[in-house]
Coordinates of C-alpha atoms and ligand atoms in Angstrom, one line a residue:
M21 CA -51.3 9.2 7.6
S22 CA -54.4 7.3 6.7
F23 CA -55.4 4.2 8.6
A24 CA -54.7 2.1 5.4
S25 CA -51.3 3.7 5.2
D26 CA -50.5 2.6 8.7
V27 CA -51.5 -0.9 7.9
K28 CA -49.3 -0.9 4.8
N29 CA -46.3 0.2 6.9
E30 CA -47.0 -2.6 9.3
I31 CA -47.1 -5.1 6.4
I32 CA -43.8 -3.8 5.0
S33 CA -42.0 -4.0 8.3
F34 CA -43.1 -7.6 9.0
E35 CA -40.2 -9.9 8.7
R36 CA -40.6 -12.7 6.1
A37 CA -38.7 -15.7 4.8
E38 CA -36.9 -15.2 1.5
C39 CA -39.4 -17.2 -0.5
C40 CA -42.2 -15.1 0.9
Q41 CA -40.4 -11.8 0.4
S42 CA -40.0 -12.7 -3.3
A43 CA -43.7 -13.6 -3.5
M44 CA -44.6 -10.3 -1.9
N45 CA -42.4 -8.4 -4.3
Y46 CA -44.2 -10.2 -7.2
G47 CA -47.6 -9.3 -5.9
L48 CA -46.5 -5.7 -5.5
L49 CA -45.3 -5.4 -9.1
L50 CA -48.1 -7.4 -10.7
F51 CA -50.9 -5.5 -9.0
A52 CA -49.4 -2.0 -9.4
R53 CA -50.8 0.7 -11.6
S54 CA -49.3 -0.9 -14.7
F55 CA -47.5 -4.1 -15.4
S56 CA -47.0 -4.6 -19.1
K57 CA -44.4 -4.8 -21.9
D58 CA -44.4 -1.0 -22.1
S59 CA -44.3 0.0 -18.5
I60 CA -44.3 -1.2 -15.0
S61 CA -45.3 1.6 -12.6
L62 CA -46.8 2.4 -9.3
L63 CA -48.6 5.4 -7.9
T64 CA -49.1 5.6 -4.1
E65 CA -49.6 8.1 -1.3
N66 CA -47.3 6.0 0.9
E67 CA -43.5 6.5 0.6
S68 CA -42.6 3.2 2.1
V69 CA -44.8 1.4 -0.4
A70 CA -43.0 3.3 -3.2
N71 CA -39.6 2.3 -1.8
A72 CA -40.7 -1.3 -1.5
F73 CA -41.8 -1.3 -5.1
A74 CA -38.5 0.2 -6.2
D75 CA -36.7 -2.5 -4.2
A76 CA -38.8 -5.2 -5.7
S77 CA -38.0 -4.1 -9.3
F78 CA -34.3 -3.7 -8.3
S79 CA -34.2 -7.3 -7.1
L80 CA -35.3 -8.5 -10.5
C81 CA -33.3 -6.2 -12.9
N82 CA -30.5 -4.8 -10.7
K83 CA -31.3 -1.3 -11.7
K84 CA -32.6 1.3 -9.3
T85 CA -35.6 3.3 -10.4
P86 CA -35.9 6.7 -8.7
L87 CA -39.0 7.8 -6.9
Q88 CA -40.9 10.8 -8.3
I89 CA -43.5 13.0 -6.7
S90 CA -46.6 13.8 -8.6
D91 CA -48.4 17.2 -8.6
A92 CA -50.9 15.8 -6.2
G93 CA -48.1 14.8 -3.8
K94 CA -48.2 11.1 -4.5
Y95 CA -45.2 8.9 -5.0
K96 CA -44.6 7.5 -8.4
V97 CA -42.2 4.8 -9.6
N98 CA -42.2 4.4 -13.3
I99 CA -40.1 1.8 -15.2
E100 CA -40.2 2.5 -18.9
D101 CA -36.9 1.2 -20.1
G102 CA -37.6 -1.8 -22.4
V103 CA -34.5 -3.7 -21.5
Q104 CA -35.2 -3.3 -17.8
I105 CA -38.9 -4.3 -18.2
A106 CA -37.9 -7.4 -20.3
E107 CA -35.5 -8.5 -17.6
I108 CA -38.2 -8.2 -14.9
L109 CA -40.8 -10.0 -17.0
N110 CA -38.3 -12.8 -17.9
N111 CA -37.3 -13.3 -14.3
L112 CA -40.9 -13.6 -13.3
G113 CA -41.4 -16.3 -16.0
Y114 CA -43.4 -14.2 -18.5
D115 CA -42.9 -14.6 -22.2
V116 CA -42.7 -11.1 -23.6
K117 CA -44.3 -12.1 -26.9
S118 CA -47.3 -13.8 -25.5
F119 CA -47.6 -11.6 -22.5
K120 CA -50.8 -11.7 -20.4
R121 CA -51.2 -9.9 -17.1
R122 CA -52.2 -13.0 -15.1
I123 CA -50.7 -14.6 -12.0
N124 CA -47.9 -16.9 -12.7
F125 CA -48.3 -19.4 -9.9
A126 CA -44.8 -20.6 -10.3
N127 CA -43.7 -17.4 -8.5
I128 CA -45.7 -18.5 -5.4
P129 CA -43.9 -21.8 -4.6
D130 CA -45.1 -22.6 -1.1
S131 CA -48.3 -22.2 0.8
C132 CA -46.5 -19.7 3.1
C133 CA -45.9 -17.5 0.1
F134 CA -49.6 -17.1 -0.8
S135 CA -50.1 -14.8 2.2
A136 CA -47.1 -12.7 1.3
F137 CA -48.2 -12.5 -2.3
A138 CA -51.6 -11.2 -1.1
A139 CA -49.7 -8.7 1.1
G140 CA -47.9 -7.4 -2.0
A141 CA -51.1 -7.1 -3.9
F142 CA -52.6 -5.2 -1.0
L143 CA -49.7 -2.8 -0.9
A144 CA -50.1 -2.1 -4.6
C145 CA -53.9 -1.7 -4.9
G146 CA -55.6 -2.4 -1.6
T147 CA -57.1 -0.3 1.1
V148 CA -58.8 -0.9 4.5
T149 CA -61.2 1.2 6.5
D150 CA -60.6 1.9 10.2
P151 CA -62.6 -0.9 11.9
D152 CA -63.9 1.6 14.4
K153 CA -65.9 3.1 11.5
E154 CA -66.6 0.1 9.3
Y155 CA -65.5 -3.4 8.4
H156 CA -64.2 -3.0 4.8
L157 CA -61.1 -4.2 3.0
E158 CA -60.7 -4.0 -0.8
F159 CA -58.5 -4.4 -3.8
S160 CA -59.0 -2.3 -6.9
L161 CA -57.9 -4.0 -10.1
S162 CA -57.7 -2.9 -13.7
T163 CA -58.5 -6.2 -15.4
K164 CA -61.1 -9.0 -15.0
G165 CA -58.3 -11.6 -15.3
L166 CA -56.4 -10.2 -12.3
C167 CA -59.7 -10.0 -10.4
D168 CA -60.4 -13.7 -11.1
D169 CA -56.9 -14.7 -10.1
L170 CA -57.0 -12.8 -6.8
V171 CA -60.3 -14.6 -5.9
K172 CA -58.4 -17.8 -6.5
I173 CA -55.7 -16.7 -4.0
F174 CA -58.5 -16.1 -1.4
D175 CA -59.8 -19.6 -2.1
E176 CA -56.5 -20.8 -0.5
F177 CA -57.4 -18.8 2.6
E178 CA -61.0 -20.0 2.6
I179 CA -62.1 -16.4 2.3
Q180 CA -65.0 -15.6 0.0
P181 CA -64.7 -12.0 -1.1
K182 CA -67.3 -10.2 -3.1
T183 CA -66.6 -8.5 -6.5
T184 CA -68.0 -5.5 -8.2
L185 CA -67.3 -3.1 -11.0
R186 CA -66.8 0.5 -9.8
G187 CA -65.7 3.4 -12.0
G188 CA -64.2 1.0 -14.6
A189 CA -62.2 -0.9 -11.9
Y190 CA -62.8 -4.4 -10.8
V191 CA -63.1 -4.3 -7.0
V192 CA -62.6 -7.4 -4.8
Y193 CA -63.9 -6.6 -1.3
I194 CA -64.4 -8.2 2.1
K195 CA -66.9 -7.0 4.7
N196 CA -66.9 -9.9 7.0
S197 CA -64.9 -8.9 10.1
N198 CA -63.5 -12.5 10.7
D199 CA -62.3 -12.7 7.1
I200 CA -60.7 -9.2 7.4
E201 CA -59.0 -10.3 10.6
E202 CA -57.7 -13.5 8.9
L203 CA -56.4 -11.7 5.9
L204 CA -54.7 -8.9 7.9
T205 CA -53.0 -11.6 10.1
R206 CA -51.8 -13.5 7.0
M207 CA -50.5 -10.3 5.4
G208 CA -48.4 -9.5 8.5
A209 CA -50.6 -6.8 10.0
M210 CA -51.1 -8.5 13.3
E211 CA -51.4 -5.3 15.3
T212 CA -54.2 -4.1 13.1
A213 CA -55.9 -7.5 13.3
M214 CA -55.8 -7.3 17.1
Q215 CA -57.2 -3.7 16.9
L216 CA -60.1 -5.1 14.8
M217 CA -60.8 -7.8 17.4
G218 CA -60.8 -5.1 20.1
A219 CA -63.2 -2.9 18.1
K220 CA -65.5 -5.9 17.6
M221 CA -65.5 -6.7 21.3
F222 CA -66.1 -3.1 22.2
K223 CA -69.1 -3.0 19.7
D224 CA -70.6 -6.2 21.2
I225 CA -70.3 -4.8 24.7
R226 CA -71.8 -1.5 23.7
N227 CA -74.7 -3.2 22.0
T228 CA -75.4 -5.2 25.1
V229 CA -75.3 -2.1 27.2
N230 CA -77.6 -0.2 24.8
R231 CA -80.1 -3.0 24.8
K232 CA -80.2 -2.9 28.6
V233 CA -80.4 0.9 28.7
N234 CA -83.2 0.8 26.2
F235 CA -85.1 -1.8 28.1
E236 CA -84.7 0.1 31.4
S237 CA -85.7 3.4 29.9
A238 CA -88.8 1.7 28.3
N239 CA -89.7 0.4 31.8
L240 CA -89.1 3.9 33.3
E241 CA -91.3 5.5 30.7
R242 CA -94.1 3.1 31.5
A243 CA -93.7 3.7 35.2
V244 CA -93.8 7.5 34.8
A245 CA -96.9 7.3 32.6
A246 CA -98.6 5.2 35.2
A247 CA -97.6 7.5 38.1
T248 CA -98.8 10.6 36.1
K249 CA -102.2 8.9 35.5
Q250 CA -102.5 8.2 39.2
Q251 CA -101.6 11.8 40.1
D252 CA -104.1 13.2 37.7
A253 CA -106.8 11.0 39.1
I254 CA -106.0 12.0 42.7
I255 CA -106.0 15.7 41.8
K256 CA -109.4 15.3 40.1
L257 CA -110.9 13.5 43.1
T258 CA -109.6 15.8 45.8
E259 CA -109.9 19.2 43.9
K260 CA -113.2 20.1 45.5
S261 CA -113.2 18.6 49.0
G262 CA -109.6 17.8 49.7
I263 CA -107.7 14.6 50.3
D264 CA -109.7 13.7 53.4
S265 CA -112.8 13.1 51.2
L266 CA -111.1 9.9 50.0
P267 CA -111.8 6.6 51.7
E268 CA -109.3 6.0 54.5
Q269 CA -107.7 3.1 52.7
L270 CA -106.8 5.3 49.8
R271 CA -105.7 8.5 51.6
E272 CA -102.2 7.6 52.5
I273 CA -101.1 6.2 49.1
A274 CA -102.8 9.3 47.4
R275 CA -100.7 11.6 49.7
L276 CA -97.5 9.7 48.9
R277 CA -98.2 9.8 45.2
L278 CA -99.0 13.5 45.2
A279 CA -95.8 14.2 47.2
D280 CA -93.5 12.3 44.8
I281 CA -94.3 11.1 41.3
Q282 CA -91.1 9.1 41.2
L283 CA -92.0 6.7 43.9
S284 CA -92.5 3.2 42.7
S285 CA -95.4 1.1 43.9
A286 CA -92.9 -1.0 45.8
E287 CA -91.5 2.0 47.6
I288 CA -95.0 3.2 48.4
A289 CA -95.9 -0.2 49.7
K290 CA -93.1 0.0 52.2
M291 CA -93.8 3.6 53.3
L292 CA -97.4 3.0 54.3
P293 CA -98.0 3.0 58.1
E294 CA -99.2 -0.5 57.7
P295 CA -97.2 -1.9 54.8
I296 CA -99.0 -3.9 52.2
S297 CA -98.0 -5.8 49.1
V298 CA -97.1 -4.1 45.8
S299 CA -100.1 -5.6 44.1
G300 CA -102.2 -4.2 47.0
V301 CA -100.8 -0.7 46.2
N302 CA -101.5 -1.1 42.5
H303 CA -105.0 -2.3 43.3
R304 CA -105.7 0.8 45.4
F305 CA -104.4 3.0 42.6
R306 CA -106.7 1.3 40.1
K307 CA -109.5 2.0 42.5
I308 CA -108.6 5.7 42.6
I309 CA -108.4 5.9 38.8
K310 CA -111.8 4.2 38.5
M311 CA -113.4 6.6 41.0
A312 CA -112.0 9.6 39.0
E313 CA -113.4 8.2 35.8
E314 CA -116.8 7.7 37.4
S315 CA -116.8 11.1 38.9
E316 CA -116.7 12.5 35.4
K317 CA -119.8 10.7 34.2
Ligands
ZN404 ZN1 -42.8 -18.5 1.5

């Protein structure tokens, strides 16, 4: 089962008031593969969606349409009987003669029903990506009119989706995680909405941790580069006549640095027989480096 399929199952199993259930059925029929005088049909990979579609049409024409399985293993519900179609269209307030595939807002009577209607549309032509991978929810529509109407529905939710034309389909999509969360909750997919919130929190935490780790590793790199430079200088100065040739003040820190490149200036400062400040250690290392540079001239 795909992630989107799980979301659809969750939407279907959500319990709704009767007015909302009818609005969802309407959305499911109107946004299906075809909704016209000639055929009302749905093609889906999700068996529960196919059953919901068959139930929706049954509630409007009292005739059960059987599920078919396509060659590609998808579920198909195809209503082609003229009488049955006319009954469905009539019950949804469409005039068969002047039929236009647009939303009849009379079928969405209350504000509660808008969310259920969007849920029906989502079941018919929507998909959502696993929020662990990407924030993306979309509806793929066959006409510009439906696309405009759906955007109007989102206006009710104060969600501003984007639209685009892809492969001959009008796509209404949302990438804003808060808007996706809002819509999923409205459609009855609370569990998925919670999962999205969790994914978002996890991402925020991970980003913070990454920033810290990057910061610390940059610091570490700088420290290693400095210590390497100090070691090189000490080796250069003591190659010929040994460490005892260094002025007394510098001998001990040179010895400690040679022994361990990972020691920080602060650690070295504490390890000296007569502890000095960190800046004192750094000052002595600068002196060593300067001496090494001068010895080359
Ligand atoms: Zn309602």
